[in-house]
Short mmCIF file of C-alpha atoms in Angstrom, two decimals:
data_model
loop_
_atom_site.label_atom_id
_atom_site.label_comp_id
_atom_site.label_asym_id
_atom_site.label_seq_id
_atom_site.Cartn_x
_atom_site.Cartn_y
_atom_site.Cartn_z
CA UNK A 1 46.38 13.83 -48.91
CA UNK A 2 46.82 17.50 -49.48
CA UNK A 3 49.77 18.74 -51.58
CA UNK A 4 51.64 20.23 -48.70
CA UNK A 5 51.15 17.05 -46.58
CA UNK A 6 52.58 15.09 -49.32
CA UNK A 7 55.48 17.42 -49.78
CA UNK A 8 56.14 17.33 -45.95
CA UNK A 9 55.90 13.17 -46.28
CA UNK A 10 58.44 13.15 -49.08
CA UNK A 11 60.70 15.61 -47.63
CA UNK A 12 60.74 13.87 -44.17
CA UNK A 13 61.75 10.55 -45.99
CA UNK A 14 64.63 12.29 -47.72
CA UNK A 15 65.72 13.74 -44.53
CA UNK A 16 65.94 10.36 -42.84
CA UNK A 17 67.79 9.00 -45.75
CA UNK A 18 70.17 11.89 -46.38
CA UNK A 19 71.16 13.13 -42.80
CA UNK A 20 70.26 16.25 -41.03
CA UNK A 21 70.68 19.86 -41.71
CA UNK A 22 72.83 21.99 -39.37
CA UNK A 23 71.46 24.97 -37.55
CA UNK A 24 73.31 28.14 -38.32
CA UNK A 25 72.75 30.35 -35.12
CA UNK A 26 75.43 32.64 -36.21
CA UNK A 27 73.94 33.20 -39.58
CA UNK A 28 70.46 33.96 -37.97
CA UNK A 29 71.98 36.33 -35.47
CA UNK A 30 74.20 38.24 -37.85
CA UNK A 31 72.19 38.32 -41.10
CA UNK A 32 68.64 38.50 -39.92
CA UNK A 33 68.23 39.29 -36.02
CA UNK A 34 70.82 42.00 -35.57
CA UNK A 35 69.89 43.95 -38.89
CA UNK A 36 66.38 43.71 -38.05
CA UNK A 37 66.80 45.20 -34.54
CA UNK A 38 68.97 48.05 -36.11
CA UNK A 39 66.12 48.60 -38.65
CA UNK A 40 63.57 48.84 -35.74
CA UNK A 41 65.63 51.32 -33.89
CA UNK A 42 66.19 53.50 -36.95
CA UNK A 43 62.40 53.37 -37.84
CA UNK A 44 61.39 54.41 -34.38
CA UNK A 45 63.89 57.21 -34.22
CA UNK A 46 62.20 58.55 -37.48
CA UNK A 47 58.75 58.15 -35.94
CA UNK A 48 59.91 60.28 -32.75
CA UNK A 49 61.44 62.79 -34.88
CA UNK A 50 58.20 63.14 -36.83
CA UNK A 51 55.96 63.02 -33.86
CA UNK A 52 57.87 65.78 -32.15
CA UNK A 53 56.93 68.27 -34.98
CA UNK A 54 53.53 67.26 -36.11
CA UNK A 55 50.93 65.29 -34.29
CA UNK A 56 48.64 64.95 -37.30
CA UNK A 57 47.60 61.34 -38.16
CA UNK A 58 48.45 61.91 -41.90
CA UNK A 59 51.87 63.17 -41.14
CA UNK A 60 52.61 60.52 -38.63
CA UNK A 61 51.26 57.42 -40.07
CA UNK A 62 53.82 56.69 -42.65
CA UNK A 63 56.63 56.64 -40.09
CA UNK A 64 54.23 54.81 -37.85
CA UNK A 65 53.61 51.95 -40.33
CA UNK A 66 57.44 51.75 -41.10
CA UNK A 67 58.04 51.41 -37.28
CA UNK A 68 55.51 48.83 -36.82
CA UNK A 69 56.45 46.70 -39.78
CA UNK A 70 60.18 46.84 -38.51
CA UNK A 71 58.92 45.66 -35.12
CA UNK A 72 56.97 42.74 -36.41
CA UNK A 73 59.90 41.40 -38.24
CA UNK A 74 61.52 40.57 -35.02
CA UNK A 75 58.70 40.94 -32.52
CA UNK A 76 58.55 36.97 -32.33
CA UNK A 77 61.94 37.03 -30.76
CA UNK A 78 60.62 36.96 -27.18
CA UNK A 79 63.99 35.81 -25.36
CA UNK A 80 66.89 37.57 -23.60
CA UNK A 81 66.29 41.33 -23.23
CA UNK A 82 63.26 41.01 -25.50
CA UNK A 83 61.27 38.86 -23.04
CA UNK A 84 60.37 41.92 -20.84
CA UNK A 85 60.66 44.62 -23.37
CA UNK A 86 57.91 43.07 -25.46
CA UNK A 87 55.28 44.20 -22.89
CA UNK A 88 55.85 47.70 -23.06
CA UNK A 89 56.67 47.78 -26.67
CA UNK A 90 53.63 45.91 -27.81
CA UNK A 91 50.98 45.48 -24.98
CA UNK A 92 48.64 43.14 -26.91
CA UNK A 93 46.18 41.43 -26.40
CA UNK A 94 44.77 43.98 -24.18
CA UNK A 95 41.69 41.90 -23.05
CA UNK A 96 40.26 44.52 -20.70
CA UNK A 97 40.80 47.56 -22.84
CA UNK A 98 43.46 48.97 -20.29
CA UNK A 99 45.26 51.02 -22.86
CA UNK A 100 42.40 53.32 -24.11
CA UNK A 101 41.32 54.03 -20.52
CA UNK A 102 44.82 54.64 -19.08
CA UNK A 103 45.29 57.23 -22.10
CA UNK A 104 42.10 58.89 -21.48
CA UNK A 105 42.65 59.33 -17.78
CA UNK A 106 46.02 60.75 -18.50
CA UNK A 107 44.61 63.32 -20.96
CA UNK A 108 41.87 64.24 -18.48
CA UNK A 109 44.14 64.64 -15.55
CA UNK A 110 46.94 66.25 -17.79
CA UNK A 111 49.34 63.86 -15.92
CA UNK A 112 52.85 65.39 -15.91
CA UNK A 113 54.51 61.82 -16.42
CA UNK A 114 54.01 62.63 -20.23
CA UNK A 115 56.27 65.72 -20.13
CA UNK A 116 59.50 63.75 -20.65
CA UNK A 117 60.38 60.36 -22.30
CA UNK A 118 62.83 59.57 -19.63
CA UNK A 119 60.04 59.79 -16.97
CA UNK A 120 57.54 57.93 -19.24
CA UNK A 121 59.58 54.97 -18.93
CA UNK A 122 57.85 54.77 -15.22
CA UNK A 123 54.27 54.72 -16.87
CA UNK A 124 52.18 51.76 -17.18
CA UNK A 125 53.10 49.15 -19.97
CA UNK A 126 49.53 49.53 -21.28
CA UNK A 127 50.13 53.45 -21.98
CA UNK A 128 53.54 52.72 -23.63
CA UNK A 129 54.49 51.48 -26.93
CA UNK A 130 52.89 50.84 -30.41
CA UNK A 131 49.24 50.23 -28.94
CA UNK A 132 49.48 53.45 -27.14
CA UNK A 133 50.19 55.22 -30.27
CA UNK A 134 47.51 53.09 -32.08
CA UNK A 135 44.84 54.41 -29.69
CA UNK A 136 46.02 58.15 -29.39
CA UNK A 137 46.23 58.34 -33.33
CA UNK A 138 43.24 56.42 -34.35
CA UNK A 139 40.79 56.08 -31.62
CA UNK A 140 37.85 58.51 -31.94
CA UNK A 141 37.00 58.24 -28.42
CA UNK A 142 40.35 59.90 -27.50
CA UNK A 143 39.82 62.84 -29.94
CA UNK A 144 39.84 66.10 -28.08
CA UNK A 145 39.41 68.64 -30.95
CA UNK A 146 37.13 71.02 -29.04
CA UNK A 147 39.32 71.42 -26.03
CA UNK A 148 42.52 73.36 -26.84
CA UNK A 149 44.57 72.53 -23.79
CA UNK A 150 43.65 68.78 -24.16
CA UNK A 151 44.82 68.88 -27.79
CA UNK A 152 48.04 70.31 -26.74
CA UNK A 153 48.43 67.72 -24.13
CA UNK A 154 47.62 65.02 -26.47
CA UNK A 155 50.05 66.24 -28.97
CA UNK A 156 52.81 66.12 -26.17
CA UNK A 157 51.87 62.85 -25.18
CA UNK A 158 51.88 61.28 -28.79
CA UNK A 159 55.37 62.83 -29.06
CA UNK A 160 56.47 61.24 -25.53
CA UNK A 161 55.10 57.84 -26.35
CA UNK A 162 56.96 57.88 -29.66
CA UNK A 163 60.26 59.08 -28.14
CA UNK A 164 59.85 56.42 -25.22
CA UNK A 165 59.39 53.65 -28.11
CA UNK A 166 62.47 54.90 -29.80
CA UNK A 167 64.44 54.73 -26.38
CA UNK A 168 63.06 51.14 -25.84
CA UNK A 169 64.00 50.15 -29.53
CA UNK A 170 67.68 51.56 -29.20
CA UNK A 171 68.06 49.89 -25.73
CA UNK A 172 66.83 46.57 -27.32
CA UNK A 173 69.31 46.93 -30.18
CA UNK A 174 72.21 47.58 -27.98
CA UNK A 175 71.35 44.83 -25.51
CA UNK A 176 71.33 42.25 -28.28
CA UNK A 177 74.36 43.70 -30.19
CA UNK A 178 76.50 44.11 -27.10
CA UNK A 179 75.52 41.07 -25.22
CA UNK A 180 72.63 38.62 -25.91
CA UNK A 181 73.72 38.05 -29.58
CA UNK A 182 77.08 36.98 -28.32
CA UNK A 183 75.35 34.81 -25.75
CA UNK A 184 73.60 33.01 -28.53
CA UNK A 185 76.66 32.59 -30.88
CA UNK A 186 79.08 31.60 -28.11
CA UNK A 187 76.75 28.68 -26.80
CA UNK A 188 78.86 25.89 -25.45
CA UNK A 189 81.75 27.78 -24.80
CA UNK A 190 83.24 27.89 -21.07
CA UNK A 191 82.34 31.32 -20.41
CA UNK A 192 78.48 30.98 -21.43
CA UNK A 193 76.42 30.19 -18.49
CA UNK A 194 73.21 30.35 -20.29
CA UNK A 195 73.36 28.15 -23.31
CA UNK A 196 75.58 25.34 -22.31
CA UNK A 197 75.74 23.60 -25.91
CA UNK A 198 75.29 24.89 -29.46
CA UNK A 199 72.12 22.92 -29.62
CA UNK A 200 70.51 24.87 -26.72
CA UNK A 201 70.75 28.24 -28.61
CA UNK A 202 69.47 26.68 -31.81
CA UNK A 203 66.65 25.21 -29.71
CA UNK A 204 65.89 28.69 -28.39
CA UNK A 205 65.53 30.27 -31.73
CA UNK A 206 63.35 27.43 -33.12
CA UNK A 207 61.05 27.74 -30.11
CA UNK A 208 60.67 31.46 -30.86
CA UNK A 209 59.89 30.74 -34.51
CA UNK A 210 57.28 28.19 -33.62
CA UNK A 211 55.68 30.33 -30.77
CA UNK A 212 55.44 33.26 -33.21
CA UNK A 213 53.48 31.41 -35.70
CA UNK A 214 51.36 29.87 -33.01
CA UNK A 215 50.72 33.45 -31.80
CA UNK A 216 49.75 34.60 -35.13
CA UNK A 217 47.16 31.75 -35.72
CA UNK A 218 45.80 31.75 -32.05
CA UNK A 219 45.81 35.39 -31.16
CA UNK A 220 46.11 37.66 -34.24
CA UNK A 221 43.59 35.43 -36.26
CA UNK A 222 41.91 33.23 -33.45
CA UNK A 223 40.81 35.95 -31.30
CA UNK A 224 38.86 38.13 -33.84
CA UNK A 225 37.51 35.01 -35.55
CA UNK A 226 36.34 33.20 -32.47
CA UNK A 227 33.37 31.31 -33.94
CA UNK A 228 31.51 31.62 -37.21
CA UNK A 229 28.30 32.49 -35.07
CA UNK A 230 30.25 35.14 -32.83
CA UNK A 231 33.01 36.74 -34.50
CA UNK A 232 34.67 39.81 -32.52
CA UNK A 233 36.14 42.28 -35.17
CA UNK A 234 37.45 44.64 -32.32
CA UNK A 235 39.54 41.98 -30.80
CA UNK A 236 41.86 42.16 -33.99
CA UNK A 237 45.32 43.43 -33.47
CA UNK A 238 45.60 47.23 -34.23
CA UNK A 239 42.24 47.23 -35.77
CA UNK A 240 41.88 50.96 -35.24
CA UNK A 241 44.69 51.69 -37.83
CA UNK A 242 43.68 48.81 -40.06
CA UNK A 243 47.10 47.10 -39.41
CA UNK A 244 45.70 43.67 -38.40
CA UNK A 245 46.57 42.10 -41.88
CA UNK A 246 49.89 44.14 -42.57
CA UNK A 247 51.07 42.92 -38.97
CA UNK A 248 50.53 39.40 -40.05
CA UNK A 249 52.31 39.82 -43.15
CA UNK A 250 55.29 41.56 -41.56
CA UNK A 251 55.36 38.92 -38.97
CA UNK A 252 55.47 36.16 -41.44
CA UNK A 253 58.14 37.87 -43.56
CA UNK A 254 60.51 37.93 -40.47
CA UNK A 255 59.58 34.24 -39.42
CA UNK A 256 60.30 33.04 -43.13
CA UNK A 257 63.56 34.68 -43.03
CA UNK A 258 64.51 33.22 -39.59
CA UNK A 259 63.40 29.84 -40.82
CA UNK A 260 65.75 30.06 -43.71
CA UNK A 261 68.53 31.35 -41.81
CA UNK A 262 68.35 28.38 -39.44
CA UNK A 263 68.93 25.80 -42.02
CA UNK A 264 72.01 25.22 -44.32
CA UNK A 265 69.86 23.36 -46.76
CA UNK A 266 66.79 24.20 -49.00
CA UNK A 267 63.34 24.14 -47.00
CA UNK A 268 60.98 23.93 -49.92
CA UNK A 269 58.09 22.71 -47.93
CA UNK A 270 58.17 25.58 -45.51
CA UNK A 271 58.67 27.89 -48.42
CA UNK A 272 55.56 26.52 -50.17
CA UNK A 273 53.71 26.91 -46.99
CA UNK A 274 54.69 30.57 -46.45
CA UNK A 275 53.73 31.02 -50.23
CA UNK A 276 50.28 29.72 -49.59
CA UNK A 277 49.83 31.73 -46.33
CA UNK A 278 50.65 35.06 -48.25
CA UNK A 279 48.39 33.99 -50.98
CA UNK A 280 45.54 33.49 -48.45
CA UNK A 281 46.40 37.03 -47.07
CA UNK A 282 45.95 38.50 -50.50
CA UNK A 283 42.41 37.39 -50.57
CA UNK A 284 41.45 39.27 -47.39
CA UNK A 285 39.53 42.31 -48.14
CA UNK A 286 39.52 44.42 -45.03
CA UNK A 287 43.04 44.85 -43.61
CA UNK A 288 41.51 45.60 -40.21
CA UNK A 289 39.38 42.45 -40.19
CA UNK A 290 36.06 44.69 -39.37
CA UNK A 291 34.26 42.98 -42.11
CA UNK A 292 34.09 39.56 -40.47
CA UNK A 293 30.60 39.68 -39.41
CA UNK A 294 30.13 38.82 -42.92
CA UNK A 295 30.15 35.07 -43.81
CA UNK A 296 32.42 35.32 -46.77
CA UNK A 297 35.05 37.66 -45.18
CA UNK A 298 34.99 35.44 -42.02
CA UNK A 299 35.78 32.25 -44.05
CA UNK A 300 38.71 34.22 -45.99
CA UNK A 301 40.22 34.93 -42.64
CA UNK A 302 39.63 31.32 -41.44
CA UNK A 303 41.54 30.01 -44.48
CA UNK A 304 44.43 32.45 -43.64
CA UNK A 305 44.46 31.03 -40.13
CA UNK A 306 44.52 27.29 -41.55
CA UNK A 307 47.41 28.45 -43.90
CA UNK A 308 49.41 29.86 -40.94
CA UNK A 309 48.80 26.73 -39.01
CA UNK A 310 50.18 24.59 -42.10
CA UNK A 311 53.17 26.83 -41.91
CA UNK A 312 53.82 25.75 -38.43
CA UNK A 313 53.25 22.02 -39.28
CA UNK A 314 55.63 22.52 -42.35
CA UNK A 315 58.33 24.05 -40.04
CA UNK A 316 57.99 21.22 -37.47
CA UNK A 317 58.03 18.50 -40.12
CA UNK A 318 60.89 19.90 -42.35
CA UNK A 319 63.09 21.95 -40.22
CA UNK A 320 62.49 20.72 -36.86
CA UNK A 321 62.95 17.21 -37.98
CA UNK A 322 66.14 18.09 -39.81
CA UNK A 323 67.56 19.83 -36.95
CA UNK A 324 66.35 17.23 -34.39
CA UNK A 325 64.57 19.72 -32.18
CA UNK A 326 60.89 20.38 -31.06
CA UNK A 327 59.21 23.61 -29.77
CA UNK A 328 60.05 24.15 -25.96
CA UNK A 329 58.31 26.34 -23.51
CA UNK A 330 58.48 30.25 -24.03
CA UNK A 331 57.54 33.28 -22.35
CA UNK A 332 54.37 33.68 -24.70
CA UNK A 333 52.99 30.36 -23.49
CA UNK A 334 49.72 30.73 -21.58
CA UNK A 335 48.99 34.24 -22.97
#
């Protein structure tokens, strides 16, 4: 029996003997989710401010990285207003390469929809959000250095996409702060028609936590790894900007904070599993996963996938068992 499995078994016995922990939905909302949404809104506003004055990658990338990190901290919460917003904030996986094609067509046509962020809200989800910026900033195929009018249009498009992203982040922050956050924290009260009992709100957050971990294992890691004989480096999330590993790290950080907020008791098994996942991430050499055609690089990334799967197992055995819940259906199922 592995050390983590041994810890899970021992902890499960102690939980059965000592009673269950109590989910603290209000703590999760007030201390982790709302501050995370506020950080996301602030970071995207900073990104928009930079993009409107300078479209050079070196100038934009620090703000781009901060905004992407902020999103990944709360991007696993695909419920309430985020259930639909996530599509245009983070259009991935893009299995058909829709984003670069849509942007290339816009640049070629000088599509006037890019002239104002308010109009850009009507653009295809594939041409919006982080992955539109990822392509515009880092895809060599969209480089238009020899065509001055196209360069000017591309710069304007970058600024518009960034402003549109900031508007989406601000709206999401306000929707949670002024409405959906209360919906979660007033679960079971007579006026709440969404969550008829406190346990339902806790179940919803737990489901998002589990689904987020599954998404990282199956999509962020599983898609590029595929099989040892046939890896697919360009299926990695945000590979152009070498953010594949930073995205996983930021997502795990947010999920770790959510797991801790959902329990009023220590969760040592879960914390140990997260520690093991971060240690495995430390051993990955290429943050964009473009080296996984090499056997050793593939195995290092596969170990990370196994560690993320072990986090999910630990959360289920320790936190899920203590709270008396299991992961239910969520909007990411079937992706």
